[in-house]
PDB file of C-alpha atoms in Angstrom:
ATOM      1  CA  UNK A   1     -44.927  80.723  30.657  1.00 40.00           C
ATOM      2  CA  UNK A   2     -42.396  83.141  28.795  1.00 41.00           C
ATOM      3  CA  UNK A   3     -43.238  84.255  25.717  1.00 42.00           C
ATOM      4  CA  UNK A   4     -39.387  83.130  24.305  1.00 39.00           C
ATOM      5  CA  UNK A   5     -37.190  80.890  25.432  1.00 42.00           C
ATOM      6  CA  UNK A   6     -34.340  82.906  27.289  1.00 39.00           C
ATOM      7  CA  UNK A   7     -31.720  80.428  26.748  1.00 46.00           C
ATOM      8  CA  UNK A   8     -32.457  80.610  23.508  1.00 37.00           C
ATOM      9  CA  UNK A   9     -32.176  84.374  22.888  1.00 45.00           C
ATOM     10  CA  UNK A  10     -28.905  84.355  24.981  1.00 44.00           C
ATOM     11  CA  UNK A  11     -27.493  81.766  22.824  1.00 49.00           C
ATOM     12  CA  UNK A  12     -28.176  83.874  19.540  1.00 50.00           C
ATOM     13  CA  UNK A  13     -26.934  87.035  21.085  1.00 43.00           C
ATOM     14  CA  UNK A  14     -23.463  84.989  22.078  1.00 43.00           C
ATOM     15  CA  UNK A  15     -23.710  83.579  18.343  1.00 45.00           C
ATOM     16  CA  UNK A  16     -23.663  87.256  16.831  1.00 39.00           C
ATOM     17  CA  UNK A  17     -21.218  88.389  19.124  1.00 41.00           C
ATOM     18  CA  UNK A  18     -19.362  85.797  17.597  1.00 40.00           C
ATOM     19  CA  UNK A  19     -20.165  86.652  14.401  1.00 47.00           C
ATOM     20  CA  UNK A  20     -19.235  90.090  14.363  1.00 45.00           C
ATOM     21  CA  UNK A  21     -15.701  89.806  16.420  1.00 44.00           C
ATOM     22  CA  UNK A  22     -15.126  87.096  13.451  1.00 66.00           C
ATOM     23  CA  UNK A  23     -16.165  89.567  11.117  1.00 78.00           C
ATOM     24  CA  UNK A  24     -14.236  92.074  12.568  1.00 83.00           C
ATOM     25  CA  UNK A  25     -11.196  90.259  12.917  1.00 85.00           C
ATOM     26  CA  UNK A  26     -11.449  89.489   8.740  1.00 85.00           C
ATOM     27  CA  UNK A  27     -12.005  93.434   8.161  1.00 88.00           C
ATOM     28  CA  UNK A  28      -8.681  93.618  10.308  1.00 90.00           C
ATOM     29  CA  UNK A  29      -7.019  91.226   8.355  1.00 92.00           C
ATOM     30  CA  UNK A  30      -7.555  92.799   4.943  1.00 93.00           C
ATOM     31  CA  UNK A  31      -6.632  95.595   6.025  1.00 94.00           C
ATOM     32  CA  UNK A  32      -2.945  94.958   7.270  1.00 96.00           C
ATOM     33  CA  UNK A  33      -2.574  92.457   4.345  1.00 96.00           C
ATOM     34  CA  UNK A  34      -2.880  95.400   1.960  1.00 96.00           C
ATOM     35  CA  UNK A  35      -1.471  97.735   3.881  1.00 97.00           C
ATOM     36  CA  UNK A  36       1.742  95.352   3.766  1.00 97.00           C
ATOM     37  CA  UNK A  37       1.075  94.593   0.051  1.00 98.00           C
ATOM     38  CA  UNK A  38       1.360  98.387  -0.597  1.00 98.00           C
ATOM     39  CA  UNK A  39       4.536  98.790   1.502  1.00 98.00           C
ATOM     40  CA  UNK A  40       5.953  95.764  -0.362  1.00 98.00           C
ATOM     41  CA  UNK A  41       5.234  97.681  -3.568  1.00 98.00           C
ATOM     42  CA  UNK A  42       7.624 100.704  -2.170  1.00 98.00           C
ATOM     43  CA  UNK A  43      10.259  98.199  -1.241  1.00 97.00           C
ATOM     44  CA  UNK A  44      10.309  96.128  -4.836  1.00 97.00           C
ATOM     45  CA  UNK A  45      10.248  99.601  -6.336  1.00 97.00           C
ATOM     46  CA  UNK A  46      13.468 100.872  -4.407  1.00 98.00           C
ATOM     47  CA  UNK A  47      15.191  97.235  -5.409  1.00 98.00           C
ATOM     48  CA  UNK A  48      14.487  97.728  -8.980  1.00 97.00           C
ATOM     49  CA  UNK A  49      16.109 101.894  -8.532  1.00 97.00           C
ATOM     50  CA  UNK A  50      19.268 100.583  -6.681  1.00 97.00           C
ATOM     51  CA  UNK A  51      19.442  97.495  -8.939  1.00 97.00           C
ATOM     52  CA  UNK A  52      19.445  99.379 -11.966  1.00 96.00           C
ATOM     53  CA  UNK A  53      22.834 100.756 -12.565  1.00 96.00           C
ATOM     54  CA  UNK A  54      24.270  97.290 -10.907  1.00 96.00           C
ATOM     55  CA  UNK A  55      21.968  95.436 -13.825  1.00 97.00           C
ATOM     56  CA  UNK A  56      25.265  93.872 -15.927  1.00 96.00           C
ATOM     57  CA  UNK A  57      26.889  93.462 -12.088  1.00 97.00           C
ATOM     58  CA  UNK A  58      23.423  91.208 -11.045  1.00 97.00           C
ATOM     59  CA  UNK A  59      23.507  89.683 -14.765  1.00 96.00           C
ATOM     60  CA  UNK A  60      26.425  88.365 -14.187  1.00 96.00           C
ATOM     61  CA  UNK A  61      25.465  86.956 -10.629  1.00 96.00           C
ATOM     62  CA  UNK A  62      21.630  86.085 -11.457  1.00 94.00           C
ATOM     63  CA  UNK A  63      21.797  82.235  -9.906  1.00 94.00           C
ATOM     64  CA  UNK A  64      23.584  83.278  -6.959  1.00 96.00           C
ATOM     65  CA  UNK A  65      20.979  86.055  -6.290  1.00 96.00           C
ATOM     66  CA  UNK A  66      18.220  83.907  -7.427  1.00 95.00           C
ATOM     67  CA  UNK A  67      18.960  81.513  -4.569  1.00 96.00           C
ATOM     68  CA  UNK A  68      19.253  83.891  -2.022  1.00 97.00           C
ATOM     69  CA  UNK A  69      15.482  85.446  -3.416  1.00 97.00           C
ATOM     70  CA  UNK A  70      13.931  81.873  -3.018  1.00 96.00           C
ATOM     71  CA  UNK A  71      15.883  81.197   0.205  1.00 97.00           C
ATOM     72  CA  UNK A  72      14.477  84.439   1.703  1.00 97.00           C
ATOM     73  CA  UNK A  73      10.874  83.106   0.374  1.00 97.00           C
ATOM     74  CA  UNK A  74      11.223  79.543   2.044  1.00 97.00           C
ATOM     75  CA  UNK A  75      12.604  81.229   5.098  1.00 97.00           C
ATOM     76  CA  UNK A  76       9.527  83.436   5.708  1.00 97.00           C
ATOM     77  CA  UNK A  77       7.316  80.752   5.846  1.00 95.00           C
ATOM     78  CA  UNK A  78       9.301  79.780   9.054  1.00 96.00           C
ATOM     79  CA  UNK A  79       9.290  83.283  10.633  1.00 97.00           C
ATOM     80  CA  UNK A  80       5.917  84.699   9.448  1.00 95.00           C
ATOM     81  CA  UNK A  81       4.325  84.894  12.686  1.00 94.00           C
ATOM     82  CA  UNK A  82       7.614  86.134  14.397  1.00 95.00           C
ATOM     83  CA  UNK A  83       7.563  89.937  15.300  1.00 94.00           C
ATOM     84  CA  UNK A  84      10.205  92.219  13.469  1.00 95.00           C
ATOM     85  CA  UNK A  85      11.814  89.136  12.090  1.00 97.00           C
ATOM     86  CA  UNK A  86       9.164  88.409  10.030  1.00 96.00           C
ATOM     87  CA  UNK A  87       8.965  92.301   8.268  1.00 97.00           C
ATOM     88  CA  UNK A  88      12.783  92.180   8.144  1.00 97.00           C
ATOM     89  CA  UNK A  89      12.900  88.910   5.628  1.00 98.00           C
ATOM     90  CA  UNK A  90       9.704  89.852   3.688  1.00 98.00           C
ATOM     91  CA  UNK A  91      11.044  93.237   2.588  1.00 98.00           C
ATOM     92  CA  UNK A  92      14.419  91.961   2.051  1.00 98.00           C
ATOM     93  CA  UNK A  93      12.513  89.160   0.048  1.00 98.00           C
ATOM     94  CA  UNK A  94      11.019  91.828  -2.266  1.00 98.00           C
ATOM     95  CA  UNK A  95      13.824  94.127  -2.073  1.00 98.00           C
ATOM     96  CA  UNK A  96      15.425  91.487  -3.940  1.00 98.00           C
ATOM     97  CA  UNK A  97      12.805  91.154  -6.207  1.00 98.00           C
ATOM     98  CA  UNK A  98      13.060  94.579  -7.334  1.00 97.00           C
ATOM     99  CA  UNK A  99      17.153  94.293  -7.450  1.00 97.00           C
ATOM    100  CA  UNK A 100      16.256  90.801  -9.670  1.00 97.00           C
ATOM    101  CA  UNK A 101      14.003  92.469 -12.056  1.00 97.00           C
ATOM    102  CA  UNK A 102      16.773  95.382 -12.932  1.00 97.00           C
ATOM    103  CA  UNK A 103      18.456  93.690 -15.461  1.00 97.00           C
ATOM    104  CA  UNK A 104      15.470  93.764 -17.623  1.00 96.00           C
ATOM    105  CA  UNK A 105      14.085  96.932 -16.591  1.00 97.00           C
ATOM    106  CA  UNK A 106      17.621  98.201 -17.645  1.00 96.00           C
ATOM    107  CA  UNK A 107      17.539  96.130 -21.479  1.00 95.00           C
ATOM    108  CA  UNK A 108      14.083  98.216 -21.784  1.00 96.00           C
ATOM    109  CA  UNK A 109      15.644 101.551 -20.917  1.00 95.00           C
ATOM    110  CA  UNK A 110      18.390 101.038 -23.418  1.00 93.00           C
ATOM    111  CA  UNK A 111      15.468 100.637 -26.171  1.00 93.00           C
ATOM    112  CA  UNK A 112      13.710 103.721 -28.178  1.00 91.00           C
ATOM    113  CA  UNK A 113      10.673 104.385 -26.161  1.00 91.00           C
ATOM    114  CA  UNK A 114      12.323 102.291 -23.449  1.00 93.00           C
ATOM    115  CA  UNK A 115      10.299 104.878 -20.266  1.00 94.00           C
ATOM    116  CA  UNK A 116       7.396 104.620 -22.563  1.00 95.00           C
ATOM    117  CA  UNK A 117       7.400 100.881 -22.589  1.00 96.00           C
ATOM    118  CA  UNK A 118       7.696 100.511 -19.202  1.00 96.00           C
ATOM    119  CA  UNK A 119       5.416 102.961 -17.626  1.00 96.00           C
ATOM    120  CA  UNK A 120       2.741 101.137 -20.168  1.00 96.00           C
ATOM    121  CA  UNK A 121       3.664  98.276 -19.201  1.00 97.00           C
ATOM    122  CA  UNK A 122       2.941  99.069 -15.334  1.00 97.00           C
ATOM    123  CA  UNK A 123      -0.109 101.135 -16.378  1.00 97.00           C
ATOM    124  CA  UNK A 124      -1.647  97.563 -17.712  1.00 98.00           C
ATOM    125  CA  UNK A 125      -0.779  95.676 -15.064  1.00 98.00           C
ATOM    126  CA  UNK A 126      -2.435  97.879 -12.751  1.00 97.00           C
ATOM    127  CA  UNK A 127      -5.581  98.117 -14.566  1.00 98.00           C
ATOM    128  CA  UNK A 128      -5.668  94.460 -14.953  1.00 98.00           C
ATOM    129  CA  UNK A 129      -4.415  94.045 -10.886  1.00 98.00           C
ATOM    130  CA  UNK A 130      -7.761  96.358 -10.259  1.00 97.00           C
ATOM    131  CA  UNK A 131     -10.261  94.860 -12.678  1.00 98.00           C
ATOM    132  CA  UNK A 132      -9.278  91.300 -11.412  1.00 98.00           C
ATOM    133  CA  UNK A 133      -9.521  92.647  -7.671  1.00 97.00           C
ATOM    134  CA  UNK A 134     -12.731  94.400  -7.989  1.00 97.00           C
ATOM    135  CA  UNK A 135     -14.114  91.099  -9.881  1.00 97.00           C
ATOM    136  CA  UNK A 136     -12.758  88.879  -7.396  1.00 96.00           C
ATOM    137  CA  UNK A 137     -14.776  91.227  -4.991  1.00 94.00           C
ATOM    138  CA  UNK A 138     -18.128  91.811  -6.578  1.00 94.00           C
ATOM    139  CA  UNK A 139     -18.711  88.236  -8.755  1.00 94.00           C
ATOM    140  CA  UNK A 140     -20.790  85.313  -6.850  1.00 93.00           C
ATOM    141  CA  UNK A 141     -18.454  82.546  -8.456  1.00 94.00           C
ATOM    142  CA  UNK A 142     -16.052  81.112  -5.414  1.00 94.00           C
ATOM    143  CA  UNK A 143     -12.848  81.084  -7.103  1.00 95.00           C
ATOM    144  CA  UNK A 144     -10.803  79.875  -3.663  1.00 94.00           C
ATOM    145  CA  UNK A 145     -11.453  76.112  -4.875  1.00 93.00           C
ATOM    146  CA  UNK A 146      -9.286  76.487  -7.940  1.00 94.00           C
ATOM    147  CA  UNK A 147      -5.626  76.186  -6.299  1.00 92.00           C
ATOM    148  CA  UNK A 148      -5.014  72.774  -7.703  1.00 95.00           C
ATOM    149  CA  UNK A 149      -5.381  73.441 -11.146  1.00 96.00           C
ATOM    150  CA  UNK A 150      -3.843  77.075 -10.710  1.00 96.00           C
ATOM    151  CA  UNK A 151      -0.896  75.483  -9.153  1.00 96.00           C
ATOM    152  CA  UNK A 152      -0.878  72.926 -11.732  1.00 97.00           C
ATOM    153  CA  UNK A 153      -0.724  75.761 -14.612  1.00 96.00           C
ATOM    154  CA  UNK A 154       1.909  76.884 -12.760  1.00 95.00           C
ATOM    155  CA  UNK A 155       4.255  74.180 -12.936  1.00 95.00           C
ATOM    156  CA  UNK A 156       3.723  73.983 -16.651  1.00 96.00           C
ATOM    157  CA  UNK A 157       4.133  77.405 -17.315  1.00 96.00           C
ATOM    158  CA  UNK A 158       7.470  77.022 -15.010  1.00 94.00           C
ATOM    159  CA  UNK A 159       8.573  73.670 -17.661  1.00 95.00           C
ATOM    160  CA  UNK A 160       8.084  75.399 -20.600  1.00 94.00           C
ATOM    161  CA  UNK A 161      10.094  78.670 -19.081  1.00 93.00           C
ATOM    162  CA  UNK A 162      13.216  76.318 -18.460  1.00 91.00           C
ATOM    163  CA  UNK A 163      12.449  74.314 -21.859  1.00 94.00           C
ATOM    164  CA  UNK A 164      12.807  77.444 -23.568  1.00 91.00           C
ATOM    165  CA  UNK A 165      16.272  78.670 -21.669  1.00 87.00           C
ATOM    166  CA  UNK A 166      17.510  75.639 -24.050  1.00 91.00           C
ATOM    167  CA  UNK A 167      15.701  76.426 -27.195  1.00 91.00           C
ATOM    168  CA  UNK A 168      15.289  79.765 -26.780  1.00 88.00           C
ATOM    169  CA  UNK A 169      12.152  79.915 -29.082  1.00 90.00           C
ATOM    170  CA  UNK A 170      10.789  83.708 -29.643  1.00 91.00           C
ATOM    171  CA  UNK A 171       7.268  82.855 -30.245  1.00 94.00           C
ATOM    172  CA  UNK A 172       7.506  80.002 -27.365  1.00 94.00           C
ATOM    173  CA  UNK A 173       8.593  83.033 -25.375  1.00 94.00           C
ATOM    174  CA  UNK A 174       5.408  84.881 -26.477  1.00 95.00           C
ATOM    175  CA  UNK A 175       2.925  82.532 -26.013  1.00 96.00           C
ATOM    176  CA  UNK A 176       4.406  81.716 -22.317  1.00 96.00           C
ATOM    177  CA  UNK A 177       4.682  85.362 -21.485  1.00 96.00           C
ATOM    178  CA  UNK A 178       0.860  85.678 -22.344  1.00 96.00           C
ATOM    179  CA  UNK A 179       0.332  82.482 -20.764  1.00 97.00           C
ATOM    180  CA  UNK A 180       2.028  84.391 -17.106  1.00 97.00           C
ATOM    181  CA  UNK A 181      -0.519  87.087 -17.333  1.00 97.00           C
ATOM    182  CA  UNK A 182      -3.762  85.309 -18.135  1.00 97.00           C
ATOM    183  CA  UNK A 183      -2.221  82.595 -15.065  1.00 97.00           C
ATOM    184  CA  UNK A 184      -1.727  85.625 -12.547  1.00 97.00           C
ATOM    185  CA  UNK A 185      -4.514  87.496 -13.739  1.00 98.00           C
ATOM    186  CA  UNK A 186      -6.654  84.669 -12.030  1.00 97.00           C
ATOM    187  CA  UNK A 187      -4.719  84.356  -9.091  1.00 97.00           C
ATOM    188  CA  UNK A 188      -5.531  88.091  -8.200  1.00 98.00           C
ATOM    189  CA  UNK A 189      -8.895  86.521  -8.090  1.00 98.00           C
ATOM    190  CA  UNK A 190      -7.815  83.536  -6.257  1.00 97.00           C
ATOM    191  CA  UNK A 191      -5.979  85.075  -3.881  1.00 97.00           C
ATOM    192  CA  UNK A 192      -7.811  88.273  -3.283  1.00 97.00           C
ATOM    193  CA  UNK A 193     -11.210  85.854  -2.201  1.00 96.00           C
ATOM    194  CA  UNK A 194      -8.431  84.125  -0.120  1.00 95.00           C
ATOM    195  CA  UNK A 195      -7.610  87.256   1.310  1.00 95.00           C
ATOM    196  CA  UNK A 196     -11.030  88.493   2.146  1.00 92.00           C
ATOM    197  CA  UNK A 197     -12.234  84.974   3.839  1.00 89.00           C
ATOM    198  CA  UNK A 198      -9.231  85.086   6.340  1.00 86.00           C
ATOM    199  CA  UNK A 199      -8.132  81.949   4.627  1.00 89.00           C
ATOM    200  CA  UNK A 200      -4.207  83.040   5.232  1.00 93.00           C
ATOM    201  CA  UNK A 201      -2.442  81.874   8.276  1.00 92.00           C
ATOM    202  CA  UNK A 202      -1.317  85.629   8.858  1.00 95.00           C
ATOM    203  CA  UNK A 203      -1.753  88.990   6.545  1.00 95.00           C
ATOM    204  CA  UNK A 204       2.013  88.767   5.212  1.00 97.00           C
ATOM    205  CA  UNK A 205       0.830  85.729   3.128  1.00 96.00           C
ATOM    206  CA  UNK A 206      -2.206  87.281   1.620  1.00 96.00           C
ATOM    207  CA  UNK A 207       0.858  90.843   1.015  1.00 97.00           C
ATOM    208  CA  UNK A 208       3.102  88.240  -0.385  1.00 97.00           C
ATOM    209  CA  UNK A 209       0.858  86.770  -2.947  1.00 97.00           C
ATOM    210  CA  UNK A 210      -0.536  90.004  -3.902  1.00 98.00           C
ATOM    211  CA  UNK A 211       2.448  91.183  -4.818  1.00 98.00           C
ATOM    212  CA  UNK A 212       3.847  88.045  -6.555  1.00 97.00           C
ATOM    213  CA  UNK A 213       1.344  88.146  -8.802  1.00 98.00           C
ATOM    214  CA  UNK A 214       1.284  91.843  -9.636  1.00 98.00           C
ATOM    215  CA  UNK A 215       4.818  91.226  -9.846  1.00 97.00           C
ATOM    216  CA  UNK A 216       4.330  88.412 -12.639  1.00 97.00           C
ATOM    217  CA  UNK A 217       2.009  89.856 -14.785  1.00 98.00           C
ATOM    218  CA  UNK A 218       3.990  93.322 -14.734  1.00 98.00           C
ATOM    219  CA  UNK A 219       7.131  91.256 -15.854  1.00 97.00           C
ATOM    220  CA  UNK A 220       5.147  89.753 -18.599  1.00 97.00           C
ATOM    221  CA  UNK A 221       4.036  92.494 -19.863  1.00 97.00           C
ATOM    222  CA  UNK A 222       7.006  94.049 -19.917  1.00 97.00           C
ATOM    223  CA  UNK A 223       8.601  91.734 -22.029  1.00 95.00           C
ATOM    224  CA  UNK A 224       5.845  91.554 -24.393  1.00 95.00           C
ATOM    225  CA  UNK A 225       5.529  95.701 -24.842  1.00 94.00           C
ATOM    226  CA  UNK A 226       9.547  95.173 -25.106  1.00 89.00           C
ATOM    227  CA  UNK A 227       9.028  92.579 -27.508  1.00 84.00           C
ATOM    228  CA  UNK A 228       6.465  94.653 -29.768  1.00 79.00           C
ATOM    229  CA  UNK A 229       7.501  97.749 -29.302  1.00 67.00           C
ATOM    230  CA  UNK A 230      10.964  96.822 -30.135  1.00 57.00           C
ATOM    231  CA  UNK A 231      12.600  97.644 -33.421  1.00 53.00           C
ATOM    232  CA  UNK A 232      14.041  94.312 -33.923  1.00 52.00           C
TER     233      UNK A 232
END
């Protein structure tokens, strides 16, 4: 009589082997979904340089351009997993981003301090892009059953924004801009645990909400340094 069961140990070897291709096909995954977050970064970055001297041009055209940004959103969820196609509408999508965010970009230029403000501004939101990333990494807490409430913060951080296009509240404006980076700040976590469980259909997801919320809290805390660092 053996001393193991053969069947047995063949079974565990085909369950590790099936372990580690999983495992290896996660590694994989993070890896081209931050690769494409960082190439995202470049693209949003040349938007915003282009879009800058056209700032009073896109002003002046923001909810025409805003439709085309959300239409090139909604239309890469239908070619995500389409070769070429799929890179062609997610760096247009954040090309536009960058071309979208000019306007302000150029209000904080035209202020004393306006480079200052800015490159703080981005220095922050990297710090807290890294600190959230790292934590989302290294804590024990499983953060990936939040979305509902997230989402649900979301939508009343998104009410109040368009409540206060009417009243146009300064301290409203405050509070929600600190409300966008404590909201985003979490959804690094949220989305980087995401990320690193392969819970994404493909990587451009896991790029695209990387960047959207990098992109969020930056814009918040641009407009609160502009804000406080203002002379008004």
């Amino acid at each position: 009589m053996g001393l193991y069961d053969r069947d047995y140990a063949r079974g565990n070897t085909a369950s590790y082997e099936t372990q580690s291709r999983g495992e290896t096909q996660i590694i994989s995954f993070v890896k081209e979904t931050y690769k494409l977050f960082a190439a995202s970064m470049m693209a949003g970055a040349v938007g915003a340089y282009v879009g800058v001297p056209l700032a009073a041009t896109i002003a002046a055209n923001f909810w025409p351009l805003f439709i085309l940004e959300i239409g090139l959103l909604i239309g890469l969820q239908f070619v995500k997993t389409k070769p070429v196609i799929n890179l062609v509408v997610m760096f247009s999508f954040v090309f536009m981003t960058g071309l979208m965010l000019a306007p302000l970009l150029a209000h904080t230029l035209g202020m004393n301090g306006g480079g200052t403000i800015i490159g703080n501004a981005f220095a922050m939101t990297s710090v807290v892009f890294g600190a959230m990333s790292f934590y989302a990494i290294k804590t024990t807490k499983d953060f990936t059953s939040y979305g509902k409430p997230l989402m649900i913060a979301l939508f009343v951080i998104i009410g109040f924004s368009i409540l206060n296009i009417f009243l146009g509240n300064p301290i409203l404006h405050v509070v929600i801009a600190g409300g966008v980076v404590v909201l985003f700040s979490i959804l690094v976590i949220y989305d980087t645990q995401n990320i690193m469980r392969g819970a994404y259909e493909t990587p451009i997801d896991g790029a695209i909400a990387l960047y959207l919320d990098f992109l969020n809290i930056f814009t918040a805390l641009l407009q609160l340094f502009g804000i406080f660092g203002g002379d008004d």
